[in-house]
Every structure is written in structure tokens, then in C-alpha cells.
PDB file of C-alpha atoms in Angstrom:
ATOM      1  CA  MET V 379     283.730 159.555 -49.463  1.00 96.00           C
ATOM      2  CA  LYS V 380     281.702 157.057 -51.605  1.00 98.00           C
ATOM      3  CA  ILE V 381     280.988 158.811 -54.695  1.00 98.00           C
ATOM      4  CA  GLY V 382     278.410 157.613 -57.319  1.00 98.00           C
ATOM      5  CA  ILE V 383     278.799 158.794 -61.023  1.00 98.00           C
ATOM      6  CA  GLY V 384     276.656 158.453 -63.831  1.00 98.00           C
ATOM      7  CA  SER V 385     275.754 159.681 -67.316  1.00 98.00           C
ATOM      8  CA  ASP V 386     273.694 159.347 -70.507  1.00 98.00           C
ATOM      9  CA  HIS V 387     275.674 158.679 -73.668  1.00 97.00           C
ATOM     10  CA  ASN V 388     276.302 162.306 -74.410  1.00 98.00           C
ATOM     11  CA  GLY V 389     278.164 162.428 -70.992  1.00 98.00           C
ATOM     12  CA  PHE V 390     279.912 159.103 -71.474  1.00 98.00           C
ATOM     13  CA  GLU V 391     283.384 160.421 -72.502  1.00 98.00           C
ATOM     14  CA  LEU V 392     283.390 163.138 -69.315  1.00 98.00           C
ATOM     15  CA  LYS V 393     282.165 160.747 -67.105  1.00 98.00           C
ATOM     16  CA  GLU V 394     284.916 158.496 -67.827  1.00 98.00           C
ATOM     17  CA  ALA V 395     287.513 161.142 -67.378  1.00 98.00           C
ATOM     18  CA  ILE V 396     285.876 162.235 -64.327  1.00 98.00           C
ATOM     19  CA  LYS V 397     285.916 158.629 -62.753  1.00 98.00           C
ATOM     20  CA  GLU V 398     289.481 158.260 -63.675  1.00 98.00           C
ATOM     21  CA  PHE V 399     290.182 161.534 -61.840  1.00 98.00           C
ATOM     22  CA  ILE V 400     288.154 160.746 -58.409  1.00 97.00           C
ATOM     23  CA  SER V 401     289.930 157.178 -58.616  1.00 96.00           C
ATOM     24  CA  SER V 402     293.214 158.956 -58.221  1.00 97.00           C
ATOM     25  CA  THR V 403     292.123 160.764 -54.948  1.00 95.00           C
ATOM     26  CA  GLU V 404     291.396 159.104 -51.704  1.00 94.00           C
ATOM     27  CA  HIS V 405     287.390 158.924 -52.774  1.00 97.00           C
ATOM     28  CA  GLU V 406     285.958 155.689 -53.927  1.00 97.00           C
ATOM     29  CA  VAL V 407     283.752 155.963 -57.001  1.00 98.00           C
ATOM     30  CA  VAL V 408     280.844 153.687 -57.927  1.00 98.00           C
ATOM     31  CA  ASP V 409     279.996 153.849 -61.806  1.00 98.00           C
ATOM     32  CA  TYR V 410     276.007 153.719 -62.430  1.00 98.00           C
ATOM     33  CA  GLY V 411     276.640 153.861 -66.251  1.00 96.00           C
ATOM     34  CA  CYS V 412     276.223 154.183 -68.904  1.00 96.00           C
ATOM     35  CA  HIS V 413     279.125 152.195 -70.060  1.00 95.00           C
ATOM     36  CA  SER V 414     279.411 153.086 -73.686  1.00 95.00           C
ATOM     37  CA  CYS V 415     278.246 155.804 -76.294  1.00 94.00           C
ATOM     38  CA  ASN V 416     274.989 153.896 -76.946  1.00 96.00           C
ATOM     39  CA  ALA V 417     272.159 155.955 -76.267  1.00 96.00           C
ATOM     40  CA  VAL V 418     270.621 155.822 -72.696  1.00 95.00           C
ATOM     41  CA  ASP V 419     267.861 157.843 -71.046  1.00 96.00           C
ATOM     42  CA  TYR V 420     269.347 160.138 -68.604  1.00 97.00           C
ATOM     43  CA  PRO V 421     266.526 159.872 -66.118  1.00 97.00           C
ATOM     44  CA  ASP V 422     266.976 156.171 -65.369  1.00 97.00           C
ATOM     45  CA  VAL V 423     270.751 157.013 -64.412  1.00 98.00           C
ATOM     46  CA  ALA V 424     269.844 160.031 -62.449  1.00 98.00           C
ATOM     47  CA  PHE V 425     267.111 158.157 -60.495  1.00 98.00           C
ATOM     48  CA  ASP V 426     269.674 155.141 -59.669  1.00 98.00           C
ATOM     49  CA  VAL V 427     272.041 157.591 -58.339  1.00 98.00           C
ATOM     50  CA  SER V 428     269.566 159.604 -56.380  1.00 98.00           C
ATOM     51  CA  LYS V 429     268.150 156.160 -54.815  1.00 98.00           C
ATOM     52  CA  ALA V 430     271.694 155.097 -53.752  1.00 98.00           C
ATOM     53  CA  ILE V 431     272.350 158.472 -51.979  1.00 98.00           C
ATOM     54  CA  SER V 432     268.764 158.347 -50.304  1.00 96.00           C
ATOM     55  CA  GLU V 433     269.164 154.755 -49.147  1.00 97.00           C
ATOM     56  CA  GLY V 434     272.697 155.753 -47.504  1.00 98.00           C
ATOM     57  CA  ASP V 435     275.047 153.619 -49.944  1.00 98.00           C
ATOM     58  CA  LEU V 436     276.612 156.659 -51.459  1.00 98.00           C
ATOM     59  CA  ASP V 437     277.868 159.935 -49.858  1.00 98.00           C
ATOM     60  CA  ARG V 438     277.438 162.225 -52.923  1.00 98.00           C
ATOM     61  CA  GLY V 439     276.767 161.822 -56.731  1.00 98.00           C
ATOM     62  CA  ILE V 440     278.245 163.262 -60.034  1.00 98.00           C
ATOM     63  CA  LEU V 441     275.768 163.258 -63.152  1.00 98.00           C
ATOM     64  CA  ILE V 442     276.534 164.224 -66.263  1.00 98.00           C
ATOM     65  CA  CYS V 443     274.589 164.535 -69.667  1.00 98.00           C
ATOM     66  CA  GLY V 444     274.839 166.879 -72.523  1.00 98.00           C
ATOM     67  CA  THR V 445     274.017 170.094 -70.837  1.00 98.00           C
ATOM     68  CA  GLY V 446     273.755 168.733 -67.110  1.00 98.00           C
ATOM     69  CA  ILE V 447     270.328 170.308 -67.041  1.00 98.00           C
ATOM     70  CA  GLY V 448     268.340 167.007 -67.621  1.00 98.00           C
ATOM     71  CA  VAL V 449     270.023 165.022 -65.126  1.00 98.00           C
ATOM     72  CA  CYS V 450     269.799 168.009 -62.710  1.00 98.00           C
ATOM     73  CA  ILE V 451     265.959 168.087 -63.124  1.00 98.00           C
ATOM     74  CA  ALA V 452     265.683 164.202 -62.905  1.00 98.00           C
ATOM     75  CA  ALA V 453     267.682 164.019 -59.738  1.00 98.00           C
ATOM     76  CA  ASN V 454     265.686 166.786 -58.083  1.00 96.00           C
ATOM     77  CA  LYS V 455     262.445 164.916 -58.744  1.00 95.00           C
ATOM     78  CA  TYR V 456     263.861 162.275 -56.172  1.00 95.00           C
ATOM     79  CA  PRO V 457     262.472 162.955 -52.670  1.00 92.00           C
ATOM     80  CA  GLY V 458     265.163 164.162 -50.415  1.00 94.00           C
ATOM     81  CA  ILE V 459     267.660 164.876 -52.936  1.00 97.00           C
ATOM     82  CA  ARG V 460     269.243 168.191 -53.786  1.00 95.00           C
ATOM     83  CA  ALA V 461     271.155 168.321 -57.153  1.00 98.00           C
ATOM     84  CA  ALA V 462     273.029 171.379 -58.384  1.00 98.00           C
ATOM     85  CA  LEU V 463     274.202 172.251 -61.808  1.00 98.00           C
ATOM     86  CA  ALA V 464     277.672 173.816 -62.012  1.00 98.00           C
ATOM     87  CA  HIS V 465     280.274 174.360 -64.657  1.00 97.00           C
ATOM     88  CA  ASP V 466     282.743 176.692 -62.653  1.00 98.00           C
ATOM     89  CA  THR V 467     284.462 175.936 -59.332  1.00 98.00           C
ATOM     90  CA  TYR V 468     282.856 178.467 -57.465  1.00 98.00           C
ATOM     91  CA  SER V 469     279.249 177.210 -57.965  1.00 98.00           C
ATOM     92  CA  ALA V 470     280.221 173.789 -57.319  1.00 98.00           C
ATOM     93  CA  GLU V 471     281.949 174.901 -54.156  1.00 97.00           C
ATOM     94  CA  ARG V 472     278.707 176.784 -53.109  1.00 95.00           C
ATOM     95  CA  ALA V 473     276.411 173.880 -54.071  1.00 95.00           C
ATOM     96  CA  GLN V 474     277.868 172.064 -51.125  1.00 94.00           C
ATOM     97  CA  LEU V 475     278.826 174.860 -48.631  1.00 91.00           C
ATOM     98  CA  SER V 476     275.451 176.822 -48.872  1.00 90.00           C
ATOM     99  CA  ASN V 477     272.999 174.199 -50.039  1.00 90.00           C
ATOM    100  CA  ASN V 478     274.417 170.587 -49.037  1.00 93.00           C
ATOM    101  CA  ALA V 479     273.619 169.452 -52.480  1.00 97.00           C
ATOM    102  CA  GLN V 480     274.100 165.742 -52.573  1.00 97.00           C
ATOM    103  CA  ILE V 481     274.807 165.521 -56.330  1.00 98.00           C
ATOM    104  CA  LEU V 482     276.701 167.872 -58.803  1.00 98.00           C
ATOM    105  CA  THR V 483     275.832 168.082 -62.257  1.00 98.00           C
ATOM    106  CA  MET V 484     277.563 168.907 -65.334  1.00 98.00           C
ATOM    107  CA  GLY V 485     277.254 169.137 -69.326  1.00 98.00           C
ATOM    108  CA  ALA V 486     279.501 167.467 -71.260  1.00 98.00           C
ATOM    109  CA  GLN V 487     278.938 169.724 -74.252  1.00 98.00           C
ATOM    110  CA  ILE V 488     279.414 172.706 -72.164  1.00 98.00           C
ATOM    111  CA  ILE V 489     282.438 171.731 -70.073  1.00 97.00           C
ATOM    112  CA  GLY V 490     285.857 170.130 -71.030  1.00 96.00           C
ATOM    113  CA  ASP V 491     287.506 167.121 -69.136  1.00 98.00           C
ATOM    114  CA  GLU V 492     290.304 169.586 -67.461  1.00 98.00           C
ATOM    115  CA  LEU V 493     287.729 172.068 -66.068  1.00 98.00           C
ATOM    116  CA  GLY V 494     285.410 169.396 -65.070  1.00 98.00           C
ATOM    117  CA  LYS V 495     287.987 167.903 -62.962  1.00 98.00           C
ATOM    118  CA  LYS V 496     288.565 171.157 -61.200  1.00 98.00           C
ATOM    119  CA  VAL V 497     284.865 171.674 -60.793  1.00 98.00           C
ATOM    120  CA  VAL V 498     284.440 167.997 -59.213  1.00 98.00           C
ATOM    121  CA  GLU V 499     287.644 168.741 -56.922  1.00 98.00           C
ATOM    122  CA  SER V 500     285.957 171.955 -55.725  1.00 98.00           C
ATOM    123  CA  TYR V 501     282.682 170.179 -55.114  1.00 98.00           C
ATOM    124  CA  LEU V 502     284.315 167.155 -53.194  1.00 97.00           C
ATOM    125  CA  ASN V 503     286.702 169.257 -51.220  1.00 97.00           C
ATOM    126  CA  ALA V 504     283.841 171.402 -49.942  1.00 95.00           C
ATOM    127  CA  GLU V 505     282.099 170.363 -46.535  1.00 91.00           C
ATOM    128  CA  TRP V 506     278.506 171.612 -45.372  1.00 85.00           C
ATOM    129  CA  ALA V 507     278.941 173.743 -42.498  1.00 84.00           C
ATOM    130  CA  ASN V 508     275.342 174.533 -42.255  1.00 84.00           C
ATOM    131  CA  GLY V 509     275.471 177.594 -44.415  1.00 78.00           C
ATOM    132  CA  SER V 510     272.396 178.646 -45.423  1.00 82.00           C
ATOM    133  CA  LYS V 511     270.729 176.076 -43.049  1.00 88.00           C
ATOM    134  CA  ARG V 512     267.483 178.204 -42.628  1.00 89.00           C
ATOM    135  CA  LYS V 513     266.873 178.086 -46.181  1.00 88.00           C
ATOM    136  CA  VAL V 514     267.661 174.327 -46.848  1.00 86.00           C
ATOM    137  CA  ASP V 515     265.435 173.592 -43.992  1.00 85.00           C
ATOM    138  CA  LYS V 516     262.713 175.486 -45.747  1.00 91.00           C
ATOM    139  CA  ILE V 517     263.051 173.520 -48.999  1.00 85.00           C
ATOM    140  CA  ILE V 518     263.094 170.117 -46.815  1.00 85.00           C
ATOM    141  CA  GLU V 519     260.128 171.221 -44.759  1.00 88.00           C
ATOM    142  CA  ASN V 520     258.019 172.172 -47.926  1.00 87.00           C
ATOM    143  CA  GLU V 521     259.099 169.016 -49.798  1.00 86.00           C
ATOM    144  CA  ASN V 522     257.929 166.766 -46.722  1.00 86.00           C
ATOM    145  CA  LYS V 523     254.841 168.847 -46.401  1.00 90.00           C
ATOM    146  CA  PHE V 524     254.072 168.015 -50.180  1.00 85.00           C
ATOM    147  CA  LEU V 525     254.542 164.567 -49.714  1.00 84.00           C
ATOM    148  CA  ARG V 526     252.549 164.065 -46.596  1.00 84.00           C
ATOM    149  CA  ASP V 527     249.665 165.962 -48.244  1.00 84.00           C
ATOM    150  CA  HIS V 528     250.038 164.119 -51.297  1.00 79.00           C
ATOM    151  CA  TYR V 529     250.070 160.730 -49.807  1.00 74.00           C
ATOM    152  CA  GLN V 530     247.055 161.739 -47.398  1.00 78.00           C
ATOM    153  CA  GLU V 531     245.068 162.540 -50.474  1.00 73.00           C
ATOM    154  CA  ALA V 532     245.902 159.413 -52.153  1.00 73.00           C
ATOM    155  CA  ALA V 533     245.015 157.348 -49.019  1.00 74.00           C
ATOM    156  CA  ALA V 534     241.643 159.110 -48.724  1.00 76.00           C
ATOM    157  CA  GLY V 535     240.834 158.403 -52.418  1.00 72.00           C
ATOM    158  CA  ASN V 536     241.594 154.623 -51.980  1.00 67.00           C
ATOM    159  CA  GLN V 537     239.240 154.167 -49.238  1.00 64.00           C
ATOM    160  CA  CYS V 538     236.062 152.244 -49.901  1.00 59.00           C
ATOM    161  CA  SER V 539     232.550 153.970 -49.403  1.00 52.00           C
TER     162      SER V 539
END
């Protein structure tokens, strides 16, 4: 699999450890930044990884910030993306098995390097097998309906009278 990884400055050191771990496996890793401890806004990195997944350039993504919450919220704002926050192996596995989450998020101020590697390993080893498909389909249908309705309203508002 081709895995995108990204973080803000708070997650930089954990990102580097996770990137090294993924590189030691059969997976390919693509680093979307940040590339130092200099301040970076996490939504920018989350949107870049989400876009790459949406466009089919990546199979999955891993995003890291201080708590994992900010990157999770940002990634979930990107149409078609399901990001899940996990700091334990069971939740990481279920993110994929039950919810087909394309992105795993973690908090560097919450989880250490070694546990982070185990969480990522659980997530990457899990394969979506239509677990909770009915529920995931409802999420997708609702998102698509919202986007359709929103664009129809926007188009109607832009018509000349």
C-alpha cells in the first residue's frame, strides 16, 4: 500500500518515528510534512493527505498533531474522507474493519513512539471486509445528499433574474 503521512509541528517527532517504521515494512510511505519543529497549521497537512487519498494517489493516510483531534476533524471535513482517531490497537483495527477509515489520526502528546508503531501496524494490517457496510453506506449517502443539496442551492443563488 501507498501510505501518506503528515503532521503539524507538535506531531513531527512521532511522524518521523512512524515514517521510519512504515518504511521498514512492505508499504511505501509518502511524507506530506511538516519537515521540522517549526510551527505549521495542521489543517493544511490534513487537507493535503485527504486530497491525495480522494484523488487515488494514496491508499491510506496517517495524520498526527498534539492530540490527534484537530487533524481528525480537518480530514473529516474533506468530502469522501473517513478519518478515525485511535490511541490503541483495537480502535485502530476497528477503524478499518468496521468503518473503512482511509485515515488514522493520533496525538503525539498522548501516545509514545512504540505504542504508536503498534497502533499503525494494527491499522495497516486490517482489511475492510464490508464490516458495518450498512452504516458506512448511510454516512456516504448522507454526505452525498448534503453536497448535492448544497451545490443545487448555490447554483440557484447564482442565476440571474
